[in-house]
Structure formats: C-alpha cells, structure tokens
Amino acid sequence: MKILITAGPTREPLDPVRYLTNRSSGKMGYALAEAAHDRGHEVTLISGPVSLPPPEGMIVVKVETARQMYEAVRSHLGGQDTAIFSAAVADYRPVAKAEQKIKKTGETLTLTLEKTEDILGSARSVFGFTGYLVGFAAETERLLEHAHDKLARKGCDLVIANDVSQAGIGFDSAENEVTLCLPDASPFPLPRQTKAALARELIAFITQQAALKKTL
Ligand code: PMT
C-alpha cells in the first residue's frame, strides 16, 4: 500500500526571527511512518520542522509552514492508497510577515491572523482523494464530540481522538493514548503505551480497514 503521512508542527513567521508554532515534536507521526515502512508499505512522510533524524527507506519532504505542507500534500497525494494526517498544523498565521524584526515600542502588540489552508479538509473536496483517509483530533475538552464532528465534516474514514489535556500523553511525550472514532461503530479506546507500540497497532488496524474499503 502507498501511505502518505503528515507529522510535526508548522511554523508561521511573524518577522525574520520569530514565528507562531505549537508543541508537536513529530514523534507520533514519525512512529507511524516507521511502523508503516516496517510493515512493507511505501511511505511518503511530509514533515514540519522537528529535531528527529529523518527515517530511512521512505520519501521525506521537509516543510516549514502550513501553506508549504498544503502544497507538499497536494503534489504527493495522487496515487496514495491511504493518508494519515497527524501533523499539528497551525490554524492561523500572521497576515503579513514583517520585513524587519518587530521593535518593542508599545506596552501591547496586536497581531492580525488569518486562517491557514485546511489540509485534511481539502483531501476529499479539493484534491479529490478517494483512498482511506485518517485524521487526528487533538482536543482539551469534549474529545469524542469534536472527533465525530471532524469525522463527518472532513470525510474521514477514521479519526484518532487524542486528549491533549492529560499530562504524559499527546504533545512532545514518549507515550500516547487515543480513541478510534469510525462512522458506524462505537468509539474504541486504545490503552496508554509508547508511541512506537501505538503506531504499530494503528498501522495494523488502518492496513486492514483500508484493504476492506478497497474490496467494497
Ligand atoms: O508530534 P507529537 O509531539 O508526537 O504529538 C502528537 C500529536 C499530539 C501532535 C498528534 O497525536 C495529534 O493529535 N495530531 C493532530 C494535532 C492537531 O492539530 O489536531 P487538530 O484537532 O487541530 O486538527 C485536526 C486534523 O486536521 C488533524 O489531522 C490535523 O493534521 C489536520 N489539520 C489541521 C489544521 C489544518 N490547517 N490542516 C490540517 O490538515
């Protein structure tokens, strides 16, 4: 199977020395890419800026911003059987990047932000992707409600709900604990475990489900 995976954060520049970002380390996405590769899949990893070594045996495309990740997904999604969007993409970016370093002049500073491209939301509607589509939902409240909303709105086959309010899991941790949300089944919780072990379990499940979808 050909699998595209997004991983890591994006950085949205404010000026030549500053950017808006989040706490994603890329560990979850890289673990998924390694697990998919170990299972014999052909992997394309689209990665935001992380300090992890690039995994071997797959195509790795490095990007910085949400717009660059959108363009990289657009050009690599054709021909993929499965796409897994685990990246923590910035939802907003500064409307303009200042040419020079912003100086400390007033007591407050107001930034004007605009929405970034919704990459997962574009997979079906803009890129015409018909394969098995997996999104994540990183939430701090009403986890399953938000996850099911994303499942329906973005045309996903599976949303992996990640409660990022809990210490020790989610962003920048060695372990994770998630719940699988499918269109016609009860939410299925997976126990807390290392991201490598969880990735193997997720890839086994996704491999089976994607093959099933192909036969229908
Ligand atoms: O990288 P780690 O430190 O290992 O942390 C792992 C993780 C917490 C980042 C990962 O498990 C996770 O939950 N990833 C999704 C993070 C996220 O931003 O979720 P969201 O609920 O804001 O976004 C929903 C989905 O839309 C995600 O699949 C996301 O990749 C995608 N998205 C979001 C915004 C956007 N502009 N484009 C997108 O494609």
Short mmCIF file of C-alpha atoms and ligand atoms in Angstrom, two decimals:
data_model
loop_
_atom_site.label_atom_id
_atom_site.label_comp_id
_atom_site.label_asym_id
_atom_site.label_seq_id
_atom_site.Cartn_x
_atom_site.Cartn_y
_atom_site.Cartn_z
CA MET A 1 0.00 0.00 0.00
CA LYS A 2 1.16 3.59 -0.61
CA ILE A 3 0.74 5.74 2.51
CA LEU A 4 1.20 9.49 2.92
CA ILE A 5 1.72 10.71 6.49
CA THR A 6 1.97 14.29 7.78
CA ALA A 7 3.88 14.91 11.01
CA GLY A 8 5.18 17.61 13.33
CA PRO A 9 4.24 21.25 13.78
CA THR A 10 4.24 24.10 11.30
CA ARG A 11 5.93 27.48 11.85
CA GLU A 12 4.18 30.65 10.76
CA PRO A 13 6.66 33.54 10.52
CA LEU A 14 6.00 36.88 12.23
CA ASP A 15 9.27 38.56 11.28
CA PRO A 16 12.77 37.34 10.30
CA VAL A 17 13.44 35.95 13.81
CA ARG A 18 10.05 34.92 15.26
CA TYR A 19 7.24 32.52 14.41
CA LEU A 20 4.00 31.04 15.78
CA THR A 21 4.07 27.30 16.38
CA ASN A 22 2.94 24.58 18.83
CA ARG A 23 4.42 21.82 20.96
CA SER A 24 4.33 18.96 18.44
CA SER A 25 7.64 17.04 18.41
CA GLY A 26 6.78 14.87 15.40
CA LYS A 27 7.23 11.68 17.48
CA MET A 28 3.72 10.32 16.78
CA GLY A 29 3.89 10.92 13.02
CA TYR A 30 7.44 9.59 12.70
CA ALA A 31 6.48 6.47 14.70
CA LEU A 32 3.56 5.93 12.30
CA ALA A 33 5.88 6.33 9.30
CA GLU A 34 8.40 3.82 10.74
CA ALA A 35 5.62 1.33 11.57
CA ALA A 36 4.13 1.63 8.08
CA HIS A 37 7.56 1.15 6.49
CA ASP A 38 8.29 -1.88 8.72
CA ARG A 39 5.00 -3.41 7.56
CA GLY A 40 6.15 -3.17 3.95
CA HIS A 41 4.18 -0.09 2.88
CA GLU A 42 5.61 2.60 0.58
CA VAL A 43 5.69 5.71 2.74
CA THR A 44 5.80 9.41 1.93
CA LEU A 45 6.37 11.49 5.07
CA ILE A 46 5.59 15.21 4.90
CA SER A 47 7.23 16.70 7.96
CA GLY A 48 7.18 20.06 9.67
CA PRO A 49 10.33 21.25 11.49
CA VAL A 50 11.34 18.64 14.11
CA SER A 51 14.62 17.56 15.67
CA LEU A 52 14.15 13.85 14.89
CA PRO A 53 16.50 12.13 12.41
CA PRO A 54 14.86 11.53 9.01
CA PRO A 55 13.62 7.92 8.84
CA GLU A 56 15.25 5.72 6.21
CA GLY A 57 13.58 3.84 3.36
CA MET A 58 10.88 6.38 2.57
CA ILE A 59 10.35 9.69 0.79
CA VAL A 60 10.71 12.53 3.32
CA VAL A 61 9.55 16.03 2.36
CA LYS A 62 10.52 18.75 4.83
CA VAL A 63 8.34 21.87 5.09
CA GLU A 64 8.02 24.81 7.49
CA THR A 65 4.65 26.49 7.05
CA ALA A 66 1.04 25.32 6.72
CA ARG A 67 0.99 26.62 3.15
CA GLN A 68 4.11 24.60 2.27
CA MET A 69 2.61 21.48 3.90
CA TYR A 70 -0.60 22.03 1.90
CA GLU A 71 1.40 22.28 -1.36
CA ALA A 72 3.51 19.21 -0.49
CA VAL A 73 0.37 17.15 0.26
CA ARG A 74 -1.26 18.42 -2.93
CA SER A 75 1.67 17.26 -5.06
CA HIS A 76 2.15 13.86 -3.36
CA LEU A 77 -1.42 12.71 -2.63
CA GLY A 78 -2.20 11.41 -6.14
CA GLY A 79 -1.81 7.61 -6.28
CA GLN A 80 -1.74 7.13 -2.48
CA ASP A 81 -3.98 4.40 -1.02
CA THR A 82 -4.06 5.88 2.48
CA ALA A 83 -3.36 9.29 4.01
CA ILE A 84 -2.80 9.87 7.72
CA PHE A 85 -2.79 13.47 8.92
CA SER A 86 -1.02 13.53 12.29
CA ALA A 87 0.63 16.94 11.88
CA ALA A 88 -0.29 19.77 14.23
CA VAL A 89 -0.85 22.39 11.54
CA ALA A 90 -1.25 26.00 12.65
CA ASP A 91 -4.88 27.06 12.19
CA TYR A 92 -3.91 30.74 11.84
CA ARG A 93 -0.88 32.66 10.55
CA PRO A 94 0.11 36.34 10.66
CA VAL A 95 -1.50 38.15 7.73
CA ALA A 96 1.90 39.58 6.82
CA LYS A 97 5.48 38.76 7.76
CA ALA A 98 7.32 41.93 8.87
CA GLU A 99 10.37 42.62 6.69
CA GLN A 100 12.45 43.64 9.70
CA LYS A 101 12.48 42.46 13.34
CA ILE A 102 9.43 43.91 15.11
CA LYS A 103 10.67 46.51 17.62
CA LYS A 104 9.50 46.75 21.23
CA THR A 105 7.66 50.09 21.03
CA GLY A 106 4.31 49.95 22.88
CA GLU A 107 3.01 48.26 26.06
CA THR A 108 0.92 45.88 23.95
CA LEU A 109 1.23 44.44 20.47
CA THR A 110 -1.75 43.31 18.42
CA LEU A 111 -1.26 40.65 15.76
CA THR A 112 -3.73 40.13 12.93
CA LEU A 113 -4.02 36.50 11.94
CA GLU A 114 -5.73 34.77 9.03
CA LYS A 115 -6.86 31.17 8.63
CA THR A 116 -4.39 28.73 7.10
CA GLU A 117 -5.30 26.12 4.49
CA ASP A 118 -7.23 23.18 6.00
CA ILE A 119 -5.14 20.35 4.57
CA LEU A 120 -7.22 17.44 5.91
CA GLY A 121 -10.41 19.28 4.96
CA SER A 122 -9.10 19.67 1.39
CA ALA A 123 -8.18 15.99 0.88
CA ARG A 124 -11.57 14.96 -0.45
CA SER A 125 -13.10 18.26 -1.58
CA VAL A 126 -10.10 19.93 -3.29
CA PHE A 127 -7.56 17.16 -4.00
CA GLY A 128 -10.20 14.54 -4.90
CA PHE A 129 -8.62 11.87 -2.68
CA THR A 130 -10.69 8.66 -2.68
CA GLY A 131 -8.45 6.40 -0.59
CA TYR A 132 -8.59 5.62 3.14
CA LEU A 133 -8.46 8.95 4.99
CA VAL A 134 -7.31 9.23 8.61
CA GLY A 135 -7.38 12.44 10.64
CA PHE A 136 -6.39 13.17 14.22
CA ALA A 137 -8.38 15.31 16.66
CA ALA A 138 -6.23 16.89 19.38
CA GLU A 139 -8.66 18.27 21.95
CA THR A 140 -8.66 19.59 25.51
CA GLU A 141 -12.43 19.24 26.03
CA ARG A 142 -15.43 17.30 24.61
CA LEU A 143 -12.97 14.96 22.87
CA LEU A 144 -15.35 12.49 21.22
CA GLU A 145 -17.90 15.15 20.22
CA HIS A 146 -15.20 17.14 18.38
CA ALA A 147 -13.68 13.98 16.90
CA HIS A 148 -17.02 12.84 15.46
CA ASP A 149 -17.65 16.30 14.08
CA LYS A 150 -14.27 16.17 12.23
CA LEU A 151 -15.03 12.64 11.01
CA ALA A 152 -18.21 13.81 9.28
CA ARG A 153 -17.15 17.30 8.16
CA LYS A 154 -13.83 16.27 6.61
CA GLY A 155 -14.98 13.00 5.03
CA CYS A 156 -12.62 10.84 7.11
CA ASP A 157 -12.82 7.05 7.37
CA LEU A 158 -11.20 7.22 10.81
CA VAL A 159 -10.43 9.96 13.31
CA ILE A 160 -7.90 9.27 16.06
CA ALA A 161 -9.03 11.26 19.10
CA ASN A 162 -6.18 12.49 21.28
CA ASP A 163 -6.92 14.07 24.68
CA VAL A 164 -4.06 16.56 24.86
CA SER A 165 -5.13 17.93 28.27
CA GLN A 166 -3.66 14.87 30.01
CA ALA A 167 -0.08 15.06 31.31
CA GLY A 168 2.33 12.49 29.85
CA ILE A 169 0.49 11.88 26.57
CA GLY A 170 -0.13 13.85 23.38
CA PHE A 171 2.28 16.66 22.51
CA ASP A 172 6.01 16.07 22.99
CA SER A 173 5.72 12.96 25.15
CA ALA A 174 7.09 9.43 24.75
CA GLU A 175 3.65 7.85 25.26
CA ASN A 176 0.17 8.36 23.89
CA GLU A 177 -3.38 7.14 24.47
CA VAL A 178 -6.10 7.57 21.85
CA THR A 179 -9.66 6.58 20.94
CA LEU A 180 -10.58 5.39 17.45
CA CYS A 181 -13.69 7.06 16.02
CA LEU A 182 -15.32 5.40 13.00
CA PRO A 183 -18.50 6.42 11.15
CA ASP A 184 -20.65 3.42 12.08
CA ALA A 185 -19.14 1.99 15.25
CA SER A 186 -18.79 2.85 18.92
CA PRO A 187 -15.61 4.74 19.89
CA PHE A 188 -12.79 2.27 20.53
CA PRO A 189 -10.21 3.26 23.17
CA LEU A 190 -6.61 2.06 22.91
CA PRO A 191 -4.55 1.91 26.13
CA ARG A 192 -1.69 4.23 27.04
CA GLN A 193 1.58 2.92 25.55
CA THR A 194 4.74 4.15 23.84
CA LYS A 195 4.16 6.00 20.58
CA ALA A 196 6.11 3.25 18.76
CA ALA A 197 3.83 0.49 20.12
CA LEU A 198 0.70 2.55 19.48
CA ALA A 199 1.84 3.31 15.92
CA ARG A 200 2.25 -0.42 15.20
CA GLU A 201 -1.28 -1.07 16.50
CA LEU A 202 -2.70 1.85 14.49
CA ILE A 203 -0.95 0.82 11.26
CA ALA A 204 -2.19 -2.80 11.67
CA PHE A 205 -5.76 -1.52 12.08
CA ILE A 206 -5.51 1.02 9.24
CA THR A 207 -3.96 -1.58 6.88
CA GLN A 208 -6.87 -3.94 7.50
CA GLN A 209 -9.56 -1.23 7.21
CA ALA A 210 -8.04 0.29 4.05
CA ALA A 211 -7.90 -3.15 2.38
CA LEU A 212 -11.54 -3.74 3.36
CA LYS A 213 -12.58 -0.38 1.86
CA LYS A 214 -10.84 -1.31 -1.43
CA THR A 215 -12.89 -4.51 -1.73
CA LEU A 216 -16.24 -2.73 -1.23
O1 PMT B 1 4.11 15.37 17.48
P1 PMT B 1 3.94 14.79 18.87
O2 PMT B 1 4.68 15.60 19.91
O3 PMT B 1 4.29 13.32 18.90
O4 PMT B 1 2.40 14.92 19.29
C1 PMT B 1 1.44 14.14 18.65
C2 PMT B 1 0.17 14.97 18.34
C3 PMT B 1 -0.47 15.38 19.66
C4 PMT B 1 0.53 16.22 17.54
C5 PMT B 1 -0.77 14.03 17.48
O5 PMT B 1 -1.08 12.87 18.20
C6 PMT B 1 -2.07 14.74 17.14
O6 PMT B 1 -3.03 14.74 17.87
N1 PMT B 1 -2.06 15.38 15.92
C7 PMT B 1 -3.15 16.28 15.47
C8 PMT B 1 -2.88 17.65 16.00
C9 PMT B 1 -3.90 18.69 15.59
O7 PMT B 1 -3.51 19.77 15.26
O8 PMT B 1 -5.17 18.33 15.65
P2 PMT B 1 -6.44 19.28 15.26
O9 PMT B 1 -7.57 18.73 16.01
O10 PMT B 1 -6.13 20.74 15.43
O11 PMT B 1 -6.60 19.02 13.72
C10 PMT B 1 -7.49 18.05 13.19
C11 PMT B 1 -6.91 17.37 12.00
O12 PMT B 1 -6.81 18.29 10.91
C12 PMT B 1 -5.52 16.77 12.17
O13 PMT B 1 -5.50 15.55 11.45
C13 PMT B 1 -4.60 17.80 11.54
O14 PMT B 1 -3.41 17.21 10.99
C14 PMT B 1 -5.48 18.36 10.43
N2 PMT B 1 -5.26 19.77 10.07
C15 PMT B 1 -5.48 20.76 10.98
C16 PMT B 1 -5.34 22.09 10.60
C17 PMT B 1 -5.02 22.38 9.26
N3 PMT B 1 -4.86 23.65 8.86
N4 PMT B 1 -4.81 21.39 8.38
C18 PMT B 1 -4.93 20.08 8.76
O15 PMT B 1 -4.72 19.16 7.95
#
